[in-house]
Every structure is written in structure tokens, then in C-alpha cells.
Coordinates of C-alpha atoms in Angstrom, one line a residue:
Chain A
X1 CA 0.0 0.0 0.0
X2 CA 2.6 2.6 -1.2
X3 CA 0.2 5.4 -2.2
X4 CA 2.3 8.2 -3.9
X5 CA 6.1 7.5 -4.1
X6 CA 8.6 10.2 -5.0
X7 CA 12.2 9.7 -5.9
X8 CA 14.8 10.9 -4.9
X9 CA 14.1 12.2 -1.4
X10 CA 17.0 14.6 -1.4
X11 CA 19.1 16.1 -4.2
X12 CA 21.8 18.8 -4.5
X13 CA 22.5 20.3 -7.9
X14 CA 24.7 22.9 -9.3
X15 CA 23.2 25.8 -11.3
X16 CA 22.6 24.8 -14.9
X17 CA 22.4 21.1 -14.2
X18 CA 19.3 19.2 -15.3
X19 CA 17.3 16.7 -13.3
X20 CA 14.1 14.7 -13.4
X21 CA 12.0 14.2 -10.3
X22 CA 10.0 10.9 -10.4
X23 CA 6.5 10.3 -9.1
X24 CA 4.3 7.2 -9.2
X25 CA 1.0 6.3 -7.6
X26 CA -0.6 2.9 -7.3
X27 CA -4.2 4.0 -6.6
X28 CA -5.4 4.2 -10.2
X29 CA -6.0 7.9 -9.9
X30 CA -6.6 10.0 -13.0
X31 CA -5.4 13.3 -11.7
X32 CA -1.8 14.1 -10.6
X33 CA -0.1 17.3 -9.5
X34 CA 3.3 18.8 -8.9
X35 CA 3.6 21.4 -6.1
X36 CA 6.5 23.3 -4.6
X37 CA 6.6 24.4 -1.0
X38 CA 8.8 27.3 0.1
X39 CA 9.3 28.7 3.6
X40 CA 6.5 31.0 4.7
X41 CA 4.4 30.2 1.6
X42 CA 1.6 27.7 0.9
X43 CA 2.0 25.1 -1.7
X44 CA 2.1 26.4 -5.3
X45 CA 1.0 24.3 -8.2
X46 CA 3.6 23.9 -10.9
X47 CA 1.8 21.5 -13.3
X48 CA -1.3 19.4 -13.3
X49 CA -2.4 16.3 -15.3
X50 CA -6.1 15.4 -15.5
X51 CA -5.4 12.1 -17.2
X52 CA -2.8 10.2 -19.1
X53 CA -1.6 12.2 -22.0
X54 CA -2.8 15.6 -20.8
X55 CA -0.9 18.3 -18.8
X56 CA -1.7 21.9 -17.9
X57 CA 0.4 24.7 -16.4
X58 CA -0.3 25.7 -12.9
X59 CA 0.6 28.9 -11.0
X60 CA 4.5 28.7 -11.4
X61 CA 5.4 26.6 -14.4
X62 CA 8.4 28.6 -15.7
X63 CA 11.6 26.5 -15.7
X64 CA 9.9 23.2 -15.5
X65 CA 8.5 20.6 -17.8
X66 CA 6.4 17.5 -17.1
X67 CA 5.6 14.2 -18.6
X68 CA 2.6 12.0 -17.9
X69 CA 4.2 8.8 -19.0
X70 CA 1.2 6.6 -18.2
X71 CA -1.6 6.6 -15.6
X72 CA 0.8 5.8 -12.8
X73 CA 3.7 8.1 -13.4
X74 CA 4.1 11.9 -13.6
X75 CA 7.6 13.3 -13.8
X76 CA 8.9 16.8 -13.3
X77 CA 12.0 18.0 -15.2
X78 CA 14.3 20.9 -14.5
X79 CA 16.2 21.6 -17.7
X80 CA 18.6 24.1 -16.3
X81 CA 18.4 24.4 -12.6
X82 CA 18.5 27.8 -10.9
X83 CA 19.0 28.7 -7.2
X84 CA 15.4 30.0 -7.2
X85 CA 14.2 26.5 -7.7
X86 CA 15.6 25.4 -4.3
X87 CA 12.5 24.1 -2.7
X88 CA 10.6 21.0 -1.5
X89 CA 8.6 19.4 -4.3
X90 CA 5.5 17.4 -3.7
X91 CA 3.7 15.1 -6.0
X92 CA 0.0 14.4 -5.4
X93 CA -2.9 12.5 -6.9
X94 CA -6.7 12.5 -6.6
X95 CA -9.7 10.7 -8.0
X96 CA -12.7 12.5 -9.3
X97 CA -15.0 11.6 -6.4
X98 CA -15.3 14.1 -3.6
X99 CA -14.1 17.6 -3.9
X100 CA -11.6 17.3 -6.8
X101 CA -8.8 18.4 -4.6
X102 CA -5.3 16.8 -4.3
X103 CA -5.9 13.9 -1.8
X104 CA -2.7 11.9 -1.5
X105 CA 0.7 13.4 -1.3
X106 CA 4.2 11.9 -1.6
X107 CA 6.7 12.6 1.1
X108 CA 8.5 15.2 -1.0
X109 CA 11.8 15.7 -2.7
X110 CA 14.1 18.3 -1.0
X111 CA 16.1 20.0 -3.8
X112 CA 18.9 22.4 -3.3
X113 CA 20.5 24.3 -6.2
X114 CA 23.9 25.8 -5.5
Chain B
X1 CA -5.9 40.1 -2.4
X2 CA -4.9 36.6 -3.6
X3 CA -3.7 35.2 -0.3
X4 CA -5.3 32.6 2.0
X5 CA -4.2 33.8 5.4
X6 CA -3.5 31.9 8.6
X7 CA -1.7 32.7 11.8
X8 CA 1.8 31.2 11.9
X9 CA 1.8 29.4 15.3
X10 CA -0.5 28.1 17.9
X11 CA 0.5 26.4 21.2
X12 CA -2.0 24.4 23.4
X13 CA -1.8 22.1 26.3
X14 CA -2.5 18.4 25.8
X15 CA -6.2 17.7 26.5
X16 CA -7.3 21.3 25.6
X17 CA -9.2 22.3 22.4
X18 CA -7.3 23.9 19.5
X19 CA -8.8 26.3 17.2
X20 CA -7.0 27.1 14.0
X21 CA -8.3 30.0 11.9
X22 CA -8.1 30.9 8.2
X23 CA -9.4 33.7 6.1
X24 CA -9.9 33.0 2.4
X25 CA -10.4 35.4 -0.5
X26 CA -12.8 34.1 -3.1
X27 CA -16.5 34.3 -2.2
X28 CA -17.2 31.9 -5.1
X29 CA -15.0 29.2 -3.6
X30 CA -16.9 25.9 -3.7
X31 CA -14.9 23.8 -1.3
X32 CA -12.7 24.6 1.6
X33 CA -10.1 22.1 3.0
X34 CA -7.9 21.4 5.9
X35 CA -4.7 19.5 5.5
X36 CA -2.2 18.3 8.1
X37 CA 1.6 18.0 7.4
X38 CA 3.8 16.1 9.9
X39 CA 7.5 16.7 9.8
X40 CA 9.3 15.3 6.8
X41 CA 6.0 14.2 5.2
X42 CA 3.6 15.3 2.5
X43 CA 0.2 16.8 3.3
X44 CA -2.7 14.7 4.4
X45 CA -6.2 15.7 3.6
X46 CA -8.1 15.9 7.0
X47 CA -11.5 17.1 6.0
X48 CA -13.4 19.5 3.7
X49 CA -16.6 21.4 3.7
X50 CA -18.9 22.5 0.9
X51 CA -19.5 26.2 0.7
X52 CA -23.2 25.8 1.3
X53 CA -22.5 24.3 4.8
X54 CA -21.9 26.1 8.0
X55 CA -20.4 23.3 10.0
X56 CA -19.0 19.8 9.6
X57 CA -18.0 17.5 12.4
X58 CA -15.8 14.4 12.1
X59 CA -14.8 12.8 15.4
X60 CA -12.5 15.2 17.2
X61 CA -12.5 17.7 14.3
X62 CA -15.1 20.4 13.8
X63 CA -15.0 22.8 10.8
X64 CA -16.9 26.1 11.0
X65 CA -17.5 28.2 7.9
X66 CA -18.6 31.8 8.0
X67 CA -19.2 32.7 4.3
X68 CA -20.1 36.3 5.0
X69 CA -16.7 37.0 6.6
X70 CA -14.8 34.4 4.5
X71 CA -13.6 32.8 7.6
X72 CA -12.9 29.1 8.2
X73 CA -11.8 27.4 11.4
X74 CA -10.7 24.0 12.5
X75 CA -11.4 22.9 16.1
X76 CA -9.6 19.9 17.4
X77 CA -11.1 18.6 20.6
X78 CA -9.0 16.9 23.3
X79 CA -5.7 17.8 21.5
X80 CA -3.1 15.1 21.7
X81 CA 0.7 15.3 21.2
X82 CA 0.2 13.4 17.9
X83 CA -1.8 16.4 16.6
X84 CA 1.4 18.5 16.6
X85 CA 1.9 19.4 12.9
X86 CA 1.4 22.2 10.4
X87 CA -2.2 22.7 9.4
X88 CA -3.0 24.2 6.0
X89 CA -6.3 25.6 4.9
X90 CA -7.1 25.7 1.2
X91 CA -9.8 26.9 -1.0
X92 CA -11.0 25.6 -4.3
X93 CA -11.7 28.6 -6.5
X94 CA -13.8 28.5 -9.6
X95 CA -12.0 27.1 -12.6
X96 CA -11.4 23.4 -12.1
X97 CA -9.5 20.9 -10.0
X98 CA -6.2 22.7 -10.2
X99 CA -7.5 25.9 -8.7
X100 CA -6.8 24.9 -5.1
X101 CA -5.0 27.7 -3.3
X102 CA -3.2 26.9 0.0
X103 CA -2.6 29.1 3.0
X104 CA 0.8 29.5 4.5
X105 CA 0.1 27.0 7.3
X106 CA -0.3 27.1 11.1
X107 CA 2.2 25.2 13.2
X108 CA 0.4 23.6 16.1
X109 CA 2.5 22.8 19.1
X110 CA 1.0 20.5 21.8
X111 CA 2.6 20.8 25.2
X112 CA 2.3 17.6 27.3

């Protein structure tokens, strides 16, 4: 009963390096999300995927790309990392019943850009 | 403004009630949520309330909604040390699933 699994849990990058954050859910959910969490701020949506093959920009998409590889997996890519992207990144999923809000979160990836 | 506002910190004694407050911004918000985040973990959806409700109770949790003042509160009865966490309120604004806006979080400290 894994829920939402994110890898890696921690990562340090140098400015300009690229990296992909991985996320997988085993609950057969259609919707998946990527958020970032910064000190003193609420979670901000980076990208959203309503179903396999579809993605939409959220509030802060600049500098990121996403891939919804299949129903289970939703990856987030930083093509050229910048110090402003230092943050904790959370992947989440939801099913369409209930309020349509993100329901299940991974434990996060703590990313530092030097 | 665009912000969902919460106080930063609340400290209560074990066994007392905790009340965490939130002010949201969009009068057309359809759903309002409370999430809990324990250290080193992701958010956990605790409860939500439809905007046409005034109150929702779920075991030790009571959610009160004042639509006129755009004020949401979460009351935790008989607060336990395991309730120590950061609590986020969030509103779902018109525009679809992705339009969920989170507050900055209230850190609840429970003193034994």
C-alpha cells in the first residue's frame, strides 16, 4: 500500500544542471499534481495532469517541464536548474469523487540548487 | 488580495481544544479544505466542507465556515501530542481541479 512514491528524497544540484523528479501512484487515480513548498508560503501548483496524455500549467510553471508517461507516473524535469528552484517538491494525486482536490501526497523531494 | 491567510503558530496544552483560523479570499469558492503536514512528510487531507454548509463534524474535528466573513476554522477537541503538525487551509476557486490555493500553514505545538 505505497500510495504516492517520490524519488529521490534529497538532491543537490549545481546551477545549470538538469534533473528529473519521479512520481508514481498505485491508486489508479486519474489526476496528478506537482507542487513546490517554500518557507512562509503555501503550496504552489507547478503542473497538473487530469489524465494520461494531458498536462496543464499551474501557477508557477516557468523553468519546469512535465511528462505523464502513463496513468501511474508523472515526472517533473528541471532543464537548467537555478537557485530560485531550491524548494521542497511534492507530487499528489486524486480521484474525481469528492471535492476534486489533491488527496494523496508523496513525502517530497528536497532539492537544493547551489 | 490573492492570499489565503493563517496565523503562523499556535500552542496548546494536551487535552485542551485547539482552534486554527483561516481567512480566504474568493467568495465563489466551492470547497474549503484542511490538510495536516507532519515533519518530513507530505500533506494529508483531513476534512473538507462544501461552501453551502456552516459546520461539519468528524470525530474530534469540527470545521466552521462563515461565508459572510470568508472565515474558516478547524477545532480539534482533546488535542493530543500526535496532533502536533502544520495545518493548511485551502480553497478551491472556480476554474477546475487545479485551482486549489493553499494558505501558509499554522504550526500547532501541543505541550504535554
